[in-house]
Structures are given as C-alpha cells and as structure tokens.
Short mmCIF file of C-alpha atoms and ligand atoms in Angstrom, two decimals:
data_model
loop_
_atom_site.label_atom_id
_atom_site.label_comp_id
_atom_site.label_asym_id
_atom_site.label_seq_id
_atom_site.Cartn_x
_atom_site.Cartn_y
_atom_site.Cartn_z
CA UNK A 1 -23.59 1.06 -1.84
CA UNK A 2 -21.94 3.47 -4.24
CA UNK A 3 -18.17 3.63 -3.56
CA UNK A 4 -15.60 6.23 -4.70
CA UNK A 5 -12.26 4.28 -4.55
CA UNK A 6 -9.40 6.70 -4.84
CA UNK A 7 -6.08 4.99 -5.88
CA UNK A 8 -7.88 1.99 -7.16
CA UNK A 9 -5.54 1.13 -9.86
CA UNK A 10 -2.86 0.66 -7.63
CA UNK A 11 -1.64 -2.56 -5.83
CA UNK A 12 -3.96 -2.73 -2.73
CA UNK A 13 -6.71 -0.40 -4.14
CA UNK A 14 -7.25 -2.71 -7.32
CA UNK A 15 -7.42 -5.83 -4.94
CA UNK A 16 -10.06 -4.03 -3.11
CA UNK A 17 -12.01 -3.17 -6.23
CA UNK A 18 -11.62 -6.69 -7.68
CA UNK A 19 -12.74 -8.47 -4.47
CA UNK A 20 -15.46 -6.07 -3.60
CA UNK A 21 -17.18 -6.11 -7.24
CA UNK A 22 -16.82 -9.94 -6.94
CA UNK A 23 -18.47 -10.41 -3.36
CA UNK A 24 -20.95 -7.60 -3.31
CA UNK A 25 -23.50 -5.60 -5.54
CA UNK A 26 -21.69 -2.39 -4.84
CA UNK A 27 -21.14 0.13 -7.57
CA UNK A 28 -17.66 1.44 -7.74
CA UNK A 29 -16.02 4.57 -9.23
CA UNK A 30 -12.29 4.37 -9.36
CA UNK A 31 -10.49 7.77 -9.34
CA UNK A 32 -6.83 7.21 -9.98
CA UNK A 33 -4.08 9.59 -11.45
CA UNK A 34 -2.24 6.75 -13.01
CA UNK A 35 1.08 7.61 -11.73
CA UNK A 36 3.91 5.33 -12.46
CA UNK A 37 2.46 3.01 -9.58
CA UNK A 38 -1.07 3.01 -11.09
CA UNK A 39 -2.02 0.58 -13.80
CA UNK A 40 -5.38 0.10 -15.52
CA UNK A 41 -4.53 -3.45 -16.42
CA UNK A 42 -4.85 -4.22 -12.59
CA UNK A 43 -8.59 -3.82 -13.07
CA UNK A 44 -8.67 -5.88 -16.37
CA UNK A 45 -10.20 -9.02 -14.56
CA UNK A 46 -13.34 -6.72 -13.61
CA UNK A 47 -13.52 -5.09 -16.84
CA UNK A 48 -13.37 -8.65 -18.64
CA UNK A 49 -16.51 -9.79 -16.53
CA UNK A 50 -19.78 -8.31 -17.82
CA UNK A 51 -21.66 -8.06 -14.61
CA UNK A 52 -18.65 -6.47 -12.75
CA UNK A 53 -17.87 -4.25 -15.58
CA UNK A 54 -21.43 -2.55 -15.54
CA UNK A 55 -20.78 -1.71 -11.80
CA UNK A 56 -17.22 -0.14 -12.46
CA UNK A 57 -16.46 3.34 -13.70
CA UNK A 58 -12.93 4.49 -14.08
CA UNK A 59 -11.91 8.27 -14.03
CA UNK A 60 -8.43 9.35 -14.61
CA UNK A 61 -7.76 12.16 -12.27
CA UNK A 62 -6.10 13.58 -9.20
CA UNK A 63 -7.43 13.83 -5.73
CA UNK A 64 -6.20 17.21 -5.50
CA UNK A 65 -8.55 18.27 -8.31
CA UNK A 66 -11.28 20.05 -6.21
CA UNK A 67 -14.14 20.34 -8.90
CA UNK A 68 -13.61 16.80 -10.05
CA UNK A 69 -13.55 15.25 -6.44
CA UNK A 70 -16.75 17.37 -5.56
CA UNK A 71 -18.62 16.04 -8.44
CA UNK A 72 -17.69 12.41 -7.68
CA UNK A 73 -18.29 12.77 -3.94
CA UNK A 74 -21.67 14.09 -4.54
CA UNK A 75 -22.69 10.80 -6.16
CA UNK A 76 -21.24 8.38 -3.48
CA UNK A 77 -22.08 6.75 -0.19
CA UNK A 78 -18.46 6.31 0.88
CA UNK A 79 -14.92 7.38 -0.17
CA UNK A 80 -12.26 4.84 0.45
CA UNK A 81 -8.89 6.53 0.00
CA UNK A 82 -5.91 4.45 -1.21
CA UNK A 83 -4.23 7.23 -3.21
CA UNK A 84 -0.79 8.04 -2.08
CA UNK A 85 2.75 8.03 -3.13
CA UNK A 86 3.64 4.61 -1.23
CA UNK A 87 7.42 4.11 -1.67
CA UNK A 88 9.65 5.00 1.32
CA UNK A 89 12.88 5.13 -0.78
CA UNK A 90 11.21 7.60 -3.37
CA UNK A 91 10.11 9.75 -0.42
CA UNK A 92 13.81 9.99 0.70
CA UNK A 93 14.71 11.21 -2.80
CA UNK A 94 11.98 13.68 -3.22
CA UNK A 95 9.00 14.08 -0.68
CA UNK A 96 6.99 16.77 -2.53
CA UNK A 97 4.35 14.41 -4.22
CA UNK A 98 4.01 12.60 -1.07
CA UNK A 99 2.96 15.77 0.70
CA UNK A 100 0.70 16.92 -2.18
CA UNK A 101 -1.21 13.76 -2.35
CA UNK A 102 -1.06 12.64 1.24
CA UNK A 103 -1.99 16.09 2.75
CA UNK A 104 -3.50 18.33 0.36
CA UNK A 105 -5.35 15.43 -1.50
CA UNK A 106 -6.74 14.10 1.63
CA UNK A 107 -7.83 17.70 2.60
CA UNK A 108 -9.64 17.96 -0.81
CA UNK A 109 -11.47 14.56 -0.31
CA UNK A 110 -12.44 15.56 3.46
CA UNK A 111 -13.70 18.88 2.35
CA UNK A 112 -15.93 17.26 -0.41
CA UNK A 113 -17.35 14.74 2.05
CA UNK A 114 -18.03 17.54 4.60
CA UNK A 115 -20.01 19.54 1.97
CA UNK A 116 -21.83 16.53 0.94
CA UNK A 117 -22.74 15.75 4.66
CA UNK A 118 -23.93 19.33 5.01
CA UNK A 119 -26.45 18.73 2.49
CA UNK A 120 -27.99 15.92 4.63
CA UNK A 121 -26.43 12.87 2.88
CA UNK A 122 -24.45 10.23 4.80
CA UNK A 123 -20.97 9.78 3.32
CA UNK A 124 -18.37 7.67 5.22
CA UNK A 125 -14.65 8.51 4.59
CA UNK A 126 -12.25 5.53 5.02
CA UNK A 127 -8.44 6.56 5.06
CA UNK A 128 -5.99 3.67 4.30
CA UNK A 129 -3.05 4.37 6.43
CA UNK A 130 -0.08 2.41 7.66
CA UNK A 131 1.92 0.84 10.44
CA UNK A 132 4.65 3.13 9.65
CA UNK A 133 2.96 6.19 11.41
CA UNK A 134 4.09 4.28 14.73
CA UNK A 135 7.67 4.55 13.71
CA UNK A 136 10.25 1.87 14.62
CA UNK A 137 8.87 -0.52 17.33
CA UNK A 138 12.07 -2.16 18.90
CA UNK A 139 9.91 -4.62 21.07
CA UNK A 140 6.37 -5.41 21.83
CA UNK A 141 3.63 -4.23 19.44
CA UNK A 142 1.92 -1.07 18.74
CA UNK A 143 -1.78 -0.32 19.83
CA UNK A 144 -4.04 2.12 18.33
CA UNK A 145 -3.65 4.65 21.18
CA UNK A 146 0.15 4.84 20.90
CA UNK A 147 1.46 8.19 19.85
CA UNK A 148 2.35 8.46 16.24
CA UNK A 149 6.18 8.80 15.57
CA UNK A 150 6.79 8.65 11.96
CA UNK A 151 10.46 8.68 10.79
CA UNK A 152 10.44 8.89 7.03
CA UNK A 153 8.94 11.52 4.71
CA UNK A 154 6.45 8.86 3.46
CA UNK A 155 5.40 8.03 7.05
CA UNK A 156 5.20 11.65 8.05
CA UNK A 157 2.82 12.26 5.13
CA UNK A 158 0.67 9.42 6.11
CA UNK A 159 0.52 10.58 9.66
CA UNK A 160 -0.21 14.06 8.71
CA UNK A 161 -3.08 12.73 6.49
CA UNK A 162 -4.36 10.91 9.45
CA UNK A 163 -4.34 13.82 11.83
CA UNK A 164 -6.32 15.63 9.18
CA UNK A 165 -8.90 13.06 9.06
CA UNK A 166 -9.20 13.04 12.86
CA UNK A 167 -9.60 16.85 12.96
CA UNK A 168 -12.55 16.54 10.33
CA UNK A 169 -14.13 14.02 12.56
CA UNK A 170 -13.90 16.22 15.74
CA UNK A 171 -14.45 19.50 14.20
CA UNK A 172 -17.10 18.85 11.41
CA UNK A 173 -18.58 15.49 12.64
CA UNK A 174 -17.47 13.91 9.46
CA UNK A 175 -17.87 10.12 9.60
CA UNK A 176 -14.29 8.82 9.32
CA UNK A 177 -12.44 5.49 10.02
CA UNK A 178 -8.71 4.79 9.63
CA UNK A 179 -7.05 1.43 8.85
CA UNK A 180 -3.33 0.99 9.66
CA UNK A 181 -2.06 -1.83 7.56
CA UNK A 182 1.04 -3.83 7.85
CA UNK A 183 3.64 -4.40 5.10
CA UNK A 184 1.67 -5.84 2.29
CA UNK A 185 2.63 -8.15 -0.47
CA UNK A 186 0.96 -10.25 -3.37
CA UNK A 187 0.20 -10.12 -6.90
CA UNK A 188 0.12 -6.69 -8.78
CA UNK A 189 2.50 -4.95 -6.49
CA UNK A 190 4.87 -2.68 -8.25
CA UNK A 191 8.47 -4.12 -8.40
CA UNK A 192 10.05 -1.21 -6.48
CA UNK A 193 8.90 -2.89 -3.19
CA UNK A 194 11.07 -5.42 -1.69
CA UNK A 195 9.15 -8.78 -2.25
CA UNK A 196 8.41 -8.18 -5.99
CA UNK A 197 11.85 -6.60 -6.52
CA UNK A 198 13.62 -9.71 -5.21
CA UNK A 199 11.38 -12.15 -6.97
CA UNK A 200 11.64 -10.48 -10.30
CA UNK A 201 15.49 -9.79 -10.03
CA UNK A 202 15.96 -13.43 -8.98
CA UNK A 203 13.76 -14.65 -11.82
CA UNK A 204 16.46 -12.70 -14.12
CA UNK A 205 19.45 -13.90 -11.98
CA UNK A 206 20.21 -10.35 -11.19
CA UNK A 207 21.45 -9.16 -7.61
CA UNK A 208 19.05 -8.86 -4.74
CA UNK A 209 20.18 -5.48 -2.87
CA UNK A 210 19.61 -6.30 0.76
CA UNK A 211 19.94 -3.05 2.84
CA UNK A 212 22.50 -3.24 5.63
CA UNK A 213 22.64 -6.48 7.48
CA UNK A 214 19.03 -7.37 6.62
CA UNK A 215 18.24 -7.99 10.22
CA UNK A 216 15.19 -5.49 9.96
CA UNK A 217 11.86 -6.92 10.63
CA UNK A 218 8.42 -6.69 9.04
CA UNK A 219 5.07 -8.29 9.75
CA UNK A 220 3.79 -9.44 6.29
CA UNK A 221 0.12 -9.03 5.31
CA UNK A 222 -1.38 -10.68 2.15
CA UNK A 223 -2.92 -8.24 -0.18
CA UNK A 224 -6.31 -9.94 -0.27
CA UNK A 225 -6.40 -10.04 3.53
CA UNK A 226 -5.52 -6.21 3.45
CA UNK A 227 -8.17 -5.36 0.96
CA UNK A 228 -10.72 -7.37 2.80
CA UNK A 229 -9.80 -5.72 6.19
CA UNK A 230 -10.39 -2.24 4.53
CA UNK A 231 -13.79 -3.39 3.56
CA UNK A 232 -14.67 -4.78 6.93
CA UNK A 233 -13.79 -1.53 8.50
CA UNK A 234 -15.89 0.27 5.90
CA UNK A 235 -18.73 -1.90 6.79
CA UNK A 236 -18.35 -2.31 10.59
CA UNK A 237 -15.80 0.16 11.88
CA UNK A 238 -16.98 2.76 14.57
CA UNK A 239 -16.83 6.20 13.51
CA UNK A 240 -13.83 8.10 14.43
CA UNK A 241 -11.89 5.11 15.24
CA UNK A 242 -8.46 3.78 13.75
CA UNK A 243 -7.81 0.06 13.27
CA UNK A 244 -4.47 -1.77 13.13
CA UNK A 245 -4.50 -4.46 10.34
CA UNK A 246 -1.50 -6.58 11.37
CA UNK A 247 0.10 -9.10 9.17
CA UNK A 248 0.37 -12.94 9.55
CA UNK A 249 4.21 -13.42 9.61
CA UNK A 250 6.98 -11.55 11.30
CA UNK A 251 10.09 -12.10 9.24
CA UNK A 252 13.68 -10.60 9.26
CA UNK A 253 14.45 -9.44 5.81
CA UNK A 254 17.29 -11.87 5.56
CA UNK A 255 14.79 -14.75 6.21
CA UNK A 256 12.22 -13.44 3.80
CA UNK A 257 14.78 -13.24 1.17
CA UNK A 258 16.01 -16.68 1.85
CA UNK A 259 12.39 -18.01 1.60
CA UNK A 260 11.97 -16.24 -1.84
CA UNK A 261 15.05 -17.84 -3.14
CA UNK A 262 14.10 -21.29 -1.92
CA UNK A 263 10.71 -20.95 -3.65
CA UNK A 264 12.44 -20.02 -7.05
CA UNK A 265 15.32 -22.64 -6.67
CA UNK A 266 17.96 -19.77 -6.80
CA UNK A 267 21.17 -19.41 -4.79
CA UNK A 268 21.97 -16.96 -1.84
CA UNK A 269 25.00 -15.85 -3.89
CA UNK A 270 22.54 -13.49 -5.72
CA UNK A 271 22.03 -11.47 -2.45
CA UNK A 272 24.15 -8.48 -1.86
CA UNK A 273 24.46 -6.40 1.18
CA UNK A 274 24.24 -2.84 0.11
CA UNK A 275 24.49 0.57 2.07
CA UNK A 276 21.52 0.92 4.36
CA UNK A 277 18.36 2.99 3.68
CA UNK A 278 18.78 6.43 5.79
CA UNK A 279 16.56 6.28 8.77
CA UNK A 280 15.62 2.67 8.14
CA UNK A 281 12.99 1.62 10.67
CA UNK A 282 14.31 -1.73 12.33
CA UNK A 283 11.00 -3.11 13.06
CA UNK A 284 7.16 -2.84 12.72
CA UNK A 285 4.80 -4.84 14.71
CA UNK A 286 1.14 -4.06 15.50
CA UNK A 287 -1.24 -5.54 17.89
CA UNK A 288 -4.55 -6.68 16.12
CA UNK A 289 -6.83 -7.16 19.19
CA UNK A 290 -9.07 -4.23 18.25
CA UNK A 291 -9.92 -5.38 14.85
CA UNK A 292 -10.17 -9.07 16.06
CA UNK A 293 -12.77 -7.93 18.67
CA UNK A 294 -14.70 -6.32 15.80
CA UNK A 295 -14.55 -9.64 14.00
CA UNK A 296 -11.70 -9.66 11.46
CA UNK A 297 -8.28 -11.49 11.36
CA UNK A 298 -5.90 -12.24 8.57
CA UNK A 299 -6.41 -15.60 6.92
CA UNK A 300 -3.39 -16.12 4.59
CA UNK A 301 -0.19 -17.21 6.33
CA UNK A 302 3.13 -16.01 5.05
CA UNK A 303 4.32 -19.29 3.60
CA UNK A 304 1.21 -19.75 1.60
CA UNK A 305 1.03 -16.08 0.61
CA UNK A 306 4.68 -16.08 -0.47
CA UNK A 307 4.40 -19.31 -2.51
CA UNK A 308 1.17 -17.76 -4.29
CA UNK A 309 3.10 -14.47 -4.94
CA UNK A 310 6.20 -16.22 -6.34
CA UNK A 311 3.93 -18.21 -8.60
CA UNK A 312 2.20 -15.23 -9.90
CA UNK A 313 5.15 -13.20 -10.71
CA UNK A 314 6.64 -16.34 -12.45
CA UNK A 315 3.46 -16.58 -14.52
CA UNK A 316 3.14 -12.85 -15.26
CA UNK A 317 6.43 -11.68 -16.79
CA UNK A 318 4.71 -9.22 -19.18
CA UNK A 319 2.97 -7.41 -16.26
CA UNK A 320 6.16 -6.69 -14.32
CA UNK A 321 8.40 -6.09 -17.30
CA UNK A 322 6.04 -3.41 -18.39
CA UNK A 323 6.33 -1.93 -14.73
CA UNK A 324 10.05 -2.00 -15.11
CA UNK A 325 10.03 0.07 -18.24
CA UNK A 326 9.70 3.72 -18.86
CA UNK A 327 11.49 5.64 -15.83
CA UNK A 328 12.41 2.43 -14.15
CA UNK A 329 16.07 2.32 -15.52
CA UNK A 330 16.86 5.84 -14.21
CA UNK A 331 15.12 5.15 -10.81
CA UNK A 332 17.06 1.83 -10.50
CA UNK A 333 20.38 3.41 -11.33
CA UNK A 334 19.74 6.27 -8.84
CA UNK A 335 18.62 4.04 -5.95
CA UNK A 336 20.88 1.03 -6.58
CA UNK A 337 23.80 1.84 -9.01
CA UNK A 338 26.18 3.18 -6.39
CA UNK A 339 24.99 0.82 -3.54
CA UNK A 340 25.47 -2.33 -5.81
CA UNK A 341 29.04 -0.99 -6.81
CA UNK A 342 29.77 -0.80 -3.01
CA UNK A 343 28.04 -3.98 -2.10
CA UNK A 344 29.54 -6.94 -0.15
CA UNK A 345 28.67 -10.46 0.35
CA UNK A 346 25.39 -10.85 2.48
P1 LIG B 401 0.42 1.97 -4.90
O1 LIG B 401 1.56 2.94 -5.02
O2 LIG B 401 0.62 0.70 -5.55
O3 LIG B 401 -0.86 2.69 -5.36
C1 LIG B 401 -1.19 3.99 -5.17
C2 LIG B 401 -2.26 4.42 -6.36
O4 LIG B 401 -2.68 5.69 -6.13
C3 LIG B 401 -1.66 4.46 -7.67
O5 LIG B 401 -2.72 3.72 -8.55
C4 LIG B 401 -1.53 5.86 -8.15
O6 LIG B 401 -1.80 5.97 -9.55
C5 LIG B 401 -2.79 6.37 -7.29
N1 LIG B 401 -2.29 7.87 -6.87
C6 LIG B 401 -1.25 8.35 -6.53
N2 LIG B 401 -1.48 9.68 -6.25
C7 LIG B 401 -2.70 9.93 -6.70
C8 LIG B 401 -3.35 11.29 -6.68
N3 LIG B 401 -2.88 12.33 -6.28
N4 LIG B 401 -4.61 11.07 -7.15
C9 LIG B 401 -5.18 10.00 -7.53
N5 LIG B 401 -4.68 8.88 -7.59
C10 LIG B 401 -3.32 8.81 -7.08
O7 LIG B 401 0.08 1.73 -3.29
P2 LIG B 401 -0.24 0.59 -2.40
O8 LIG B 401 0.81 -0.27 -2.02
O9 LIG B 401 -1.34 -0.01 -3.20
O10 LIG B 401 -0.85 1.43 -1.18
C11 LIG B 401 -2.17 1.87 -1.15
C12 LIG B 401 -2.48 2.64 0.13
O11 LIG B 401 -2.10 1.75 1.17
C13 LIG B 401 -1.47 3.76 0.32
O12 LIG B 401 -2.28 4.89 1.04
C14 LIG B 401 -0.41 3.27 1.23
O13 LIG B 401 0.10 4.41 1.94
C15 LIG B 401 -1.24 2.29 2.09
N6 LIG B 401 -0.48 1.24 2.70
C16 LIG B 401 0.32 0.54 1.86
C17 LIG B 401 1.11 -0.70 2.45
C18 LIG B 401 1.94 -1.54 1.45
O14 LIG B 401 2.75 -2.38 2.11
N7 LIG B 401 1.93 -1.34 0.13
C19 LIG B 401 1.03 -1.03 3.72
C20 LIG B 401 0.09 -0.14 4.48
C21 LIG B 401 -0.72 0.84 3.92
O1 LIG B 402 15.75 -2.95 -2.18
C1 LIG B 402 15.46 -3.05 -1.09
N1 LIG B 402 16.20 -3.71 -0.18
C2 LIG B 402 15.72 -3.93 1.07
O2 LIG B 402 16.51 -4.45 2.07
C3 LIG B 402 14.20 -2.63 -0.73
C4 LIG B 402 13.11 -1.97 -1.55
C5 LIG B 402 13.84 -2.70 0.62
N2 LIG B 402 14.51 -3.52 1.58
C6 LIG B 402 14.03 -3.49 2.83
C7 LIG B 402 13.51 -2.29 3.56
C8 LIG B 402 12.55 -2.70 4.49
O3 LIG B 402 13.05 -3.13 5.66
O4 LIG B 402 12.92 -4.37 2.85
C9 LIG B 402 12.03 -4.05 3.80
C10 LIG B 402 10.59 -3.69 3.19
O5 LIG B 402 10.93 -2.46 2.25
P1 LIG B 402 9.84 -1.93 1.36
O6 LIG B 402 9.25 -2.92 0.34
O7 LIG B 402 10.41 -0.71 0.62
O8 LIG B 402 8.57 -1.59 2.45
P2 LIG B 402 8.57 -0.55 3.56
O9 LIG B 402 9.59 0.46 3.53
O10 LIG B 402 8.62 -1.63 4.79
O11 LIG B 402 7.19 0.05 3.49
C11 LIG B 402 6.14 -0.81 3.03
O12 LIG B 402 5.23 -1.01 4.10
C12 LIG B 402 4.50 -0.13 4.74
C13 LIG B 402 5.26 -0.06 1.95
O13 LIG B 402 6.20 0.24 0.98
C14 LIG B 402 4.47 1.16 2.64
O14 LIG B 402 3.73 1.76 1.66
C15 LIG B 402 3.77 0.79 3.69
O15 LIG B 402 3.09 1.88 4.34
#
C-alpha cells in the first residue's frame, strides 16, 4: 500500500511510521508541518535503514494547504491522519490552532479523498481521534455509540473533526474509519505531557506539578500498541465505524507519579500539588470489546511500558533537552510559574 501519514513526525504518528515500515512493504509519505511538537529526528531510525528509507518520503507542509494535500492524496491508497494540536493545557491558553488543524485541516483532507474517490480510485481515510471526545466518565466505560460530550477546546476540536469525517461517509460515501485512543505514553513523547514531564523533571530533581489532588484517572496505552491498533483498523476496520482503543492500566495520577518516582529512585517530596487545570476531566475509561471482537487488544501492560519509557528518557537526554528548548521556557513559566509559586505539599 501507499500511505499518506499526516502528523507522522509526532509522537504516535512516528511510532506508526517506524513500525509500519519495519513490518510491511508499504510506501509511506509523511506530511508534517513540524510544529513545536513535530521532530524529524523521530523518523531517524527509518532514515538510517536503507530499505526503509527507500520507502519513506518526508514532506514538510500543512494539512490545511489544499493544493499540496490534493497532489499527495492523488498518489495514495489511504490517508492516516495523526496531525493535530494535541495538548489540552495549550488549548486552554489558545484554541485557534486546534480548530484550524482539527477542523479545517480535516476538511481539506476529506475533500481531497472525496475528489480522488470520484475519479474511481479507492482511498481509505483513517481519523486518529481520542477518548476525550466522550468527556469525563465518572463510572463505567464508554462504548462507541455513546454520545460525544467533549469538555476542553482540544476535545471539542477532535469531536468536530470526527463529526466531519462521519458526514463525509454519510453524504459522499467516503471510506472512513475512526480510532479513539486512550492516554498514550512511551518514547519520543513531547515533555509537555504528564508522563515525560514528570520523568524528565525528576531526572533533573525539579518539582513535579501534580494538578489538584491528583485523584484523576487515566487508562494508559503504550505507544506501540496505539500505533499498531491504528494500523489494524486501517487494514481491518469496517467502513463508517469508530473503534475505541483502550489502554492496559487505569491509574490515579498520584499512583502513576509514585510509580515513576520509584522507577527512578527519586523521593515523593519532589511532587507539588498545584492549582488544578480548569475543566479537568476526572476520569476516562473506554470499553474495548468492539476492537477486541475485530481481533486486536493491547499487549504492553503499564508496569512494563512505564519501565521501558523511564529507561528511554534516562538514555535519551539529548532528545528531550532539545524538546525543552526554544519556546519551552516561556510556555513552562506561563503554565507553571504561578502554579508552582502557589503549590503545596502533595
Ligand atoms: P503530537 O503533538 O506529538 O504530534 C502531532 C504532529 O502533527 C506533530 O508532528 C505536528 O508537527 C503535526 N501537525 C500539527 N499540525 C499540523 C498541520 N496543520 N499539518 C501537518 N502536520 C501538523 O501528537 P500525538 O500525541 O502523537 O497525537 C497524534 C494524534 O493522536 C492526534 O490526532 C491526537 O489527537 C491523537 N491522540 C493522542 C493521544 C495521546 O495521548 N497523545 C491519545 C489519543 C489520541
Ligand atoms: O503538569 C501536569 N500535571 C498533571 O497533573 C500535566 C501536564 C498533567 N497532569 C494531569 C492531567 C491529566 O489528568 O495528568 C493527566 C494527563 O495529562 P496530559 O498528559 O496532559 O494528558 P490528557 O490531558 O489526559 O490528554 C492526553 O490523552 C488524550 C493527550 O494529551 C491527548 O492528546 C489525548 O487525546
């Protein structure tokens, strides 16, 4: 297959590209804007392997760029869309880029697929979405037929993107599938997200800013599992369907933090309880029966995945120090400066 992987230089997209090039004979074109979150170094392992490098093309560009997207979609069998602004806290600071990429960008991709399909070609569109479209789930677990109830600007942009995908399936007969992944962690994740933020801060003996009482709960999905699930749905998903991709370990943020510190041999005194994220979703939890019935389940448990992740960040200081350069200091001060000044013992 020839795949167009948008956002393929980010955290999950690059894992998808690395694993897909290694496991198949697919040819992949990555289209990525290289925002602060994108990093070509994430594809270096593929570029260092001669047989994989021959099947990988990198294009720096925006999914909102219609002529560029049209020309790339004209040459592909499927589009796998990872491109998005992905950090909830940044969407609270300024949501515009979330909407531009998450709604207009998705529309540009869908239009290109529709046009290609109208010329008689088969092009599948995979939209990588999130458990956050369900909103906070105080008990039980979300099933795919539940109504979307997003609560952050990030989650609303993702839900809007999904609605557009569904509309193209219904109205134009576009071949679409959607994955709704759980909180993902693993190597190459930007250190703005909680797992790498806490690992890298702890490695530097810097404070770990735990929001509120830390009793929020997430279901943690290892990045390789998330990438493989997207590939599985690309290959086997039924057109028009959405699939939950649950994690392999529900954890309170406090317990996740304690596990990270234990792996690093660092003290709990590094943890500071800081003023909470506005509109903080208390809990996400999805039912994975639909994807399991299709033949896929996560393989990496949270204990193993976390140990591997801690080992990777410990061994790849250059990678995350580069991610913590540029605008990082300004972002960190804006997001955490006052919070840490007002922090209390956790
Ligand atoms: P990320 O922020 O690490 O990567 C996003 C990538 O998209 C970056 O490489 C960035 O440069 C690129 N990008 C952003 N805007 C673009 C644009 N307009 N045109 C082209 N490229 C653009 O994100 P991630 O964590 O890898 O998430 C990937 C996808 O998975 C996102 O759609 C996200 O909503 C979804 N998701 C993430 C998680 C998670 O826990 N990280 C969980 C479920 C779903
Ligand atoms: O400094 C922090 N302190 C803290 O307590 C940060 C950054 C987070 N947290 C808490 C908030 C959440 O309860 O940790 C939990 C996880 O936070 P994030 O890593 O920001 O992830 P979350 O908001 O849950 O969203 C993630 O999962 C779903 C991804 O960022 C999304 O892209 C994905 O769709």
